[in-house]
């Protein structure tokens, strides 16, 4: 189909005080689209999007917190324009409700990368990387952290480090209560051409030493990662947001290290 198609539907959202932010996720729209929620235009996505000729098959998301209503149905309208081959909304569309910002009991300083003098440090083990504080694509607030691998390292590097690319944002010496359980929670996103591994580590656990969560990529969408039951051996923990094994870009935001609630006896 070539030309313009209009899609219209309604959806309900139940108010959740713990998750006041609402967004729409589109699995893929072929090709250009404009999205309205309750009459307000929330997105214009031309084709090719940002020069990407493959954007017709890529996922994307849009925040609709300011447009959504809880007391009655929400009206969603999508205008799709297609100029070659098949076209239209061809993958599912979801409504997602999210918590906002960083929990007030997080012990990690500047988990949102918002502070001018951020305590986050940068380190490259091997490969060519670019670090940046990204103001264009924050998950919340005005800034998130970006780490881009442009080139993998040499075979010698690989032998030494047991990976061909490795760099990280990190913080060490975060004061915590010894023997009390903590939980790491953060949002991560990778570019769709990401070929590496996201390795999210908390070191200093009494039994496991390092608690690691690995991801191979998020296909361009923000994803939530949680690691639970981290029990500090001493009075400190360290957090490492590693990009390893390959090229591509990763973004991090809203990194929290929070005491886990005590289990009821
Ligand atoms: Ca098409
Ligand atoms: Ca932020």
CSV table of C-alpha atoms and ligand atoms in Angstrom, one decimal:
chain,number,residue,atom,x,y,z
A,1,UNK,CA,0.0,0.0,0.0
A,2,UNK,CA,1.3,3.4,-0.9
A,3,UNK,CA,-0.1,6.7,0.5
A,4,UNK,CA,-1.7,7.7,3.7
A,5,UNK,CA,-3.5,5.5,6.2
A,6,UNK,CA,-5.2,6.6,9.5
A,7,UNK,CA,-5.4,4.3,12.5
A,8,UNK,CA,-7.6,5.1,15.5
A,9,UNK,CA,-8.2,3.3,18.8
A,10,UNK,CA,-8.9,3.9,22.4
A,11,UNK,CA,-7.2,2.6,25.5
A,12,UNK,CA,-7.7,2.8,29.3
A,13,UNK,CA,-5.0,3.5,31.8
A,14,UNK,CA,-5.4,2.7,35.6
A,15,UNK,CA,-3.7,5.2,37.9
A,16,UNK,CA,-0.7,3.7,39.7
A,17,UNK,CA,0.8,6.2,42.2
A,18,UNK,CA,4.1,4.3,42.1
A,19,UNK,CA,4.2,4.6,38.3
A,20,UNK,CA,3.1,8.0,37.3
A,21,UNK,CA,4.8,8.2,33.9
A,22,UNK,CA,3.1,6.7,30.9
A,23,UNK,CA,4.5,6.0,27.5
A,24,UNK,CA,3.7,4.3,24.2
A,25,UNK,CA,6.0,1.8,22.6
A,26,UNK,CA,5.7,1.0,18.9
A,27,UNK,CA,7.2,-2.2,17.7
A,28,UNK,CA,7.5,-0.8,14.2
A,29,UNK,CA,5.7,1.5,11.8
A,30,UNK,CA,6.4,1.4,8.0
A,31,UNK,CA,7.2,4.2,7.0
A,32,UNK,CA,6.6,7.8,8.3
A,33,UNK,CA,4.1,8.5,11.1
A,34,UNK,CA,2.5,11.2,13.2
A,35,UNK,CA,0.9,10.2,16.6
A,36,UNK,CA,-1.8,12.1,18.5
A,37,UNK,CA,-3.1,11.2,22.0
A,38,UNK,CA,-6.3,12.9,23.1
A,39,UNK,CA,-5.9,15.4,20.3
A,40,UNK,CA,-2.4,16.4,21.1
A,41,UNK,CA,0.4,15.7,18.7
A,42,UNK,CA,3.0,13.7,20.6
A,43,UNK,CA,5.3,12.5,17.9
A,44,UNK,CA,6.3,13.2,14.3
A,45,UNK,CA,8.6,10.5,12.9
A,46,UNK,CA,9.5,11.1,9.3
A,47,UNK,CA,11.0,8.5,7.0
A,48,UNK,CA,13.9,7.8,6.8
A,49,UNK,CA,14.1,8.7,10.5
A,50,UNK,CA,17.4,10.4,11.2
A,51,UNK,CA,18.7,9.2,7.9
A,52,UNK,CA,18.1,5.6,8.8
A,53,UNK,CA,16.6,3.8,5.8
A,54,UNK,CA,15.8,0.8,8.1
A,55,UNK,CA,13.7,2.9,10.5
A,56,UNK,CA,10.5,1.3,9.1
A,57,UNK,CA,11.4,-1.8,11.0
A,58,UNK,CA,12.7,-0.3,14.2
A,59,UNK,CA,11.0,0.1,17.6
A,60,UNK,CA,10.5,3.6,19.2
A,61,UNK,CA,8.7,5.1,22.2
A,62,UNK,CA,7.0,8.3,23.1
A,63,UNK,CA,6.2,9.8,26.5
A,64,UNK,CA,2.5,10.6,26.9
A,65,UNK,CA,2.4,11.4,30.7
A,66,UNK,CA,1.1,14.9,30.0
A,67,UNK,CA,-1.7,13.7,27.6
A,68,UNK,CA,-3.0,10.6,29.3
A,69,UNK,CA,-6.3,10.5,31.2
A,70,UNK,CA,-7.2,8.1,33.9
A,71,UNK,CA,-10.9,8.7,34.3
A,72,UNK,CA,-12.0,8.0,30.7
A,73,UNK,CA,-10.8,6.3,27.5
A,74,UNK,CA,-7.8,7.8,25.8
A,75,UNK,CA,-7.9,8.4,22.0
A,76,UNK,CA,-4.9,7.3,20.0
A,77,UNK,CA,-4.6,8.4,16.4
A,78,UNK,CA,-1.7,7.5,14.1
A,79,UNK,CA,-1.2,8.8,10.6
A,80,UNK,CA,1.0,6.6,8.5
A,81,UNK,CA,2.5,7.5,5.2
A,82,UNK,CA,4.1,4.9,3.1
A,83,UNK,CA,5.7,5.2,-0.3
A,84,UNK,CA,7.2,1.8,-1.1
A,85,UNK,CA,6.1,-1.8,-0.8
A,86,UNK,CA,4.0,-2.8,2.2
A,87,UNK,CA,3.3,-0.2,4.9
A,88,UNK,CA,1.5,0.5,8.1
A,89,UNK,CA,1.7,-0.4,11.8
A,90,UNK,CA,3.0,-3.9,11.5
A,91,UNK,CA,4.2,-4.7,15.0
A,92,UNK,CA,2.4,-4.4,18.4
A,93,UNK,CA,1.9,-1.1,20.2
A,94,UNK,CA,2.0,-1.1,24.1
A,95,UNK,CA,1.2,1.3,26.9
A,96,UNK,CA,3.8,1.2,29.6
A,97,UNK,CA,3.6,2.8,33.1
A,98,UNK,CA,6.8,3.8,34.8
A,99,UNK,CA,8.1,5.0,38.1
A,100,UNK,CA,9.6,8.5,38.0
A,101,UNK,CA,13.1,9.5,38.8
A,102,UNK,CA,15.4,8.0,41.4
A,103,UNK,CA,14.2,6.6,44.7
A,104,UNK,CA,15.0,9.0,47.6
A,105,UNK,CA,16.7,6.2,49.6
A,106,UNK,CA,19.2,5.4,46.9
A,107,UNK,CA,22.7,5.6,48.3
A,108,UNK,CA,24.4,6.1,45.0
A,109,UNK,CA,25.4,9.7,44.3
A,110,UNK,CA,24.2,11.2,41.0
A,111,UNK,CA,22.5,8.1,39.7
A,112,UNK,CA,20.7,10.3,37.1
A,113,UNK,CA,24.0,11.9,35.7
A,114,UNK,CA,22.4,15.3,36.3
A,115,UNK,CA,25.1,16.9,38.6
A,116,UNK,CA,27.6,19.3,37.0
A,117,UNK,CA,30.4,17.7,39.0
A,118,UNK,CA,29.4,14.1,38.5
A,119,UNK,CA,31.2,11.5,40.7
A,120,UNK,CA,31.0,9.0,37.9
A,121,UNK,CA,34.4,8.0,36.5
A,122,UNK,CA,35.4,6.7,33.1
A,123,UNK,CA,37.8,3.9,32.2
A,124,UNK,CA,38.8,2.2,29.0
A,125,UNK,CA,40.4,-1.3,29.3
A,126,UNK,CA,40.7,-2.0,25.6
A,127,UNK,CA,39.3,-0.8,22.3
A,128,UNK,CA,38.3,2.7,21.2
A,129,UNK,CA,35.5,4.3,23.1
A,130,UNK,CA,33.8,7.7,23.4
A,131,UNK,CA,32.2,8.8,26.7
A,132,UNK,CA,29.6,11.6,26.8
A,133,UNK,CA,26.9,13.1,29.0
A,134,UNK,CA,24.0,13.0,26.6
A,135,UNK,CA,21.5,15.8,26.7
A,136,UNK,CA,19.5,14.6,23.7
A,137,UNK,CA,18.2,11.2,24.9
A,138,UNK,CA,17.9,11.3,28.7
A,139,UNK,CA,15.6,8.7,30.2
A,140,UNK,CA,14.6,11.2,32.9
A,141,UNK,CA,15.9,14.6,33.8
A,142,UNK,CA,18.1,16.5,31.3
A,143,UNK,CA,21.1,14.1,31.0
A,144,UNK,CA,22.0,10.5,30.7
A,145,UNK,CA,25.4,8.8,30.2
A,146,UNK,CA,26.5,7.5,26.9
A,147,UNK,CA,29.3,5.1,26.1
A,148,UNK,CA,30.2,4.3,22.5
A,149,UNK,CA,32.6,1.7,21.2
A,150,UNK,CA,34.0,2.8,17.9
A,151,UNK,CA,36.5,0.1,17.4
A,152,UNK,CA,37.6,-3.1,19.1
A,153,UNK,CA,41.1,-3.6,20.4
A,154,UNK,CA,44.1,-5.5,19.1
A,155,UNK,CA,44.5,-9.3,19.3
A,156,UNK,CA,47.0,-8.7,22.1
A,157,UNK,CA,44.5,-6.7,24.0
A,158,UNK,CA,42.0,-9.5,23.6
A,159,UNK,CA,44.4,-12.0,24.9
A,160,UNK,CA,45.2,-9.8,27.9
A,161,UNK,CA,41.7,-8.7,28.8
A,162,UNK,CA,39.8,-11.8,27.6
A,163,UNK,CA,37.6,-9.5,25.5
A,164,UNK,CA,38.2,-7.4,22.4
A,165,UNK,CA,36.5,-4.3,23.8
A,166,UNK,CA,35.9,-3.1,27.3
A,167,UNK,CA,35.2,0.3,28.9
A,168,UNK,CA,33.0,1.5,31.7
A,169,UNK,CA,31.3,4.3,33.7
A,170,UNK,CA,31.9,3.5,37.4
A,171,UNK,CA,31.8,4.6,41.0
A,172,UNK,CA,33.7,3.0,43.8
A,173,UNK,CA,33.6,3.3,47.6
A,174,UNK,CA,29.9,3.9,47.9
A,175,UNK,CA,29.1,3.8,51.6
A,176,UNK,CA,26.6,1.2,52.5
A,177,UNK,CA,25.4,-0.7,55.6
A,178,UNK,CA,27.5,-3.9,56.0
A,179,UNK,CA,25.5,-7.1,55.8
A,180,UNK,CA,22.3,-5.4,54.7
A,181,UNK,CA,20.8,-6.4,51.3
A,182,UNK,CA,20.8,-3.9,48.5
A,183,UNK,CA,19.2,-3.8,45.0
A,184,UNK,CA,20.7,-2.2,41.9
A,185,UNK,CA,18.2,-0.8,39.5
A,186,UNK,CA,18.8,1.2,36.3
A,187,UNK,CA,17.6,2.0,32.8
A,188,UNK,CA,19.7,1.0,29.8
A,189,UNK,CA,19.4,1.4,26.1
A,190,UNK,CA,21.6,0.3,23.2
A,191,UNK,CA,21.7,1.4,19.5
A,192,UNK,CA,20.2,-1.2,17.2
A,193,UNK,CA,23.6,-1.8,15.6
A,194,UNK,CA,25.0,-2.7,19.1
A,195,UNK,CA,27.3,-5.8,18.8
A,196,UNK,CA,28.6,-5.9,22.3
A,197,UNK,CA,27.5,-6.9,25.8
A,198,UNK,CA,26.2,-4.7,28.6
A,199,UNK,CA,27.7,-6.0,31.8
A,200,UNK,CA,26.3,-4.4,34.9
A,201,UNK,CA,28.3,-5.1,38.0
A,202,UNK,CA,28.1,-4.4,41.7
A,203,UNK,CA,31.3,-5.5,43.5
A,204,UNK,CA,31.7,-6.1,47.2
A,205,UNK,CA,29.1,-8.7,47.8
A,206,UNK,CA,29.8,-11.1,50.7
A,207,UNK,CA,29.1,-14.4,48.9
A,208,UNK,CA,29.2,-13.6,45.2
A,209,UNK,CA,32.0,-10.9,45.2
A,210,UNK,CA,30.6,-9.3,42.0
A,211,UNK,CA,26.9,-9.5,41.2
A,212,UNK,CA,26.7,-9.3,37.4
A,213,UNK,CA,23.8,-8.8,34.9
A,214,UNK,CA,24.5,-9.2,31.2
A,215,UNK,CA,22.5,-8.0,28.3
A,216,UNK,CA,23.2,-8.3,24.6
A,217,UNK,CA,21.3,-5.1,23.6
A,218,UNK,CA,17.9,-3.5,23.8
A,219,UNK,CA,17.1,-2.9,20.1
A,220,UNK,CA,16.9,0.9,20.6
A,221,UNK,CA,14.5,0.9,23.5
A,222,UNK,CA,15.1,1.8,27.1
A,223,UNK,CA,15.0,-1.3,29.3
A,224,UNK,CA,14.8,-1.7,33.1
A,225,UNK,CA,17.4,-3.8,34.8
A,226,UNK,CA,17.3,-5.0,38.4
A,227,UNK,CA,19.8,-7.0,40.4
A,228,UNK,CA,18.7,-8.0,43.9
A,229,UNK,CA,20.1,-9.5,47.1
A,230,UNK,CA,23.5,-7.7,47.0
A,231,UNK,CA,24.9,-8.0,50.5
A,232,UNK,CA,28.0,-5.8,51.2
A,233,UNK,CA,30.9,-7.7,52.7
A,234,UNK,CA,32.4,-4.4,54.0
A,235,UNK,CA,31.0,-0.9,54.3
A,236,UNK,CA,31.3,-0.1,50.6
A,237,UNK,CA,30.0,-1.2,47.2
A,238,UNK,CA,31.2,-0.3,43.7
A,239,UNK,CA,29.1,0.0,40.6
A,240,UNK,CA,30.4,-0.7,37.1
A,241,UNK,CA,28.4,0.0,33.9
A,242,UNK,CA,30.5,-2.0,31.4
A,243,UNK,CA,30.3,-2.1,27.6
A,244,UNK,CA,32.2,-5.1,26.4
A,245,UNK,CA,32.9,-7.4,23.4
A,246,UNK,CA,31.9,-5.3,20.4
A,247,UNK,CA,31.0,-1.9,18.8
A,248,UNK,CA,27.9,0.2,19.2
A,249,UNK,CA,26.4,2.7,21.6
A,250,UNK,CA,24.9,2.3,25.1
A,251,UNK,CA,23.0,4.8,27.3
A,252,UNK,CA,22.5,4.6,31.1
A,253,UNK,CA,20.2,6.6,33.4
A,254,UNK,CA,18.5,6.4,36.8
A,255,UNK,CA,21.0,4.2,38.4
A,256,UNK,CA,19.9,3.4,41.9
A,257,UNK,CA,21.4,1.4,44.7
A,258,UNK,CA,18.7,1.0,47.4
A,259,UNK,CA,18.4,-0.9,50.6
A,260,UNK,CA,16.0,-3.8,50.2
A,261,UNK,CA,13.1,-3.9,52.5
A,262,UNK,CA,13.5,-6.3,55.4
A,263,UNK,CA,11.6,-9.5,55.0
A,264,UNK,CA,8.9,-10.1,57.5
A,265,UNK,CA,9.8,-12.9,59.9
B,1,LIG,CA1,7.0,0.5,3.0
B,2,LIG,CA1,19.1,11.6,33.9
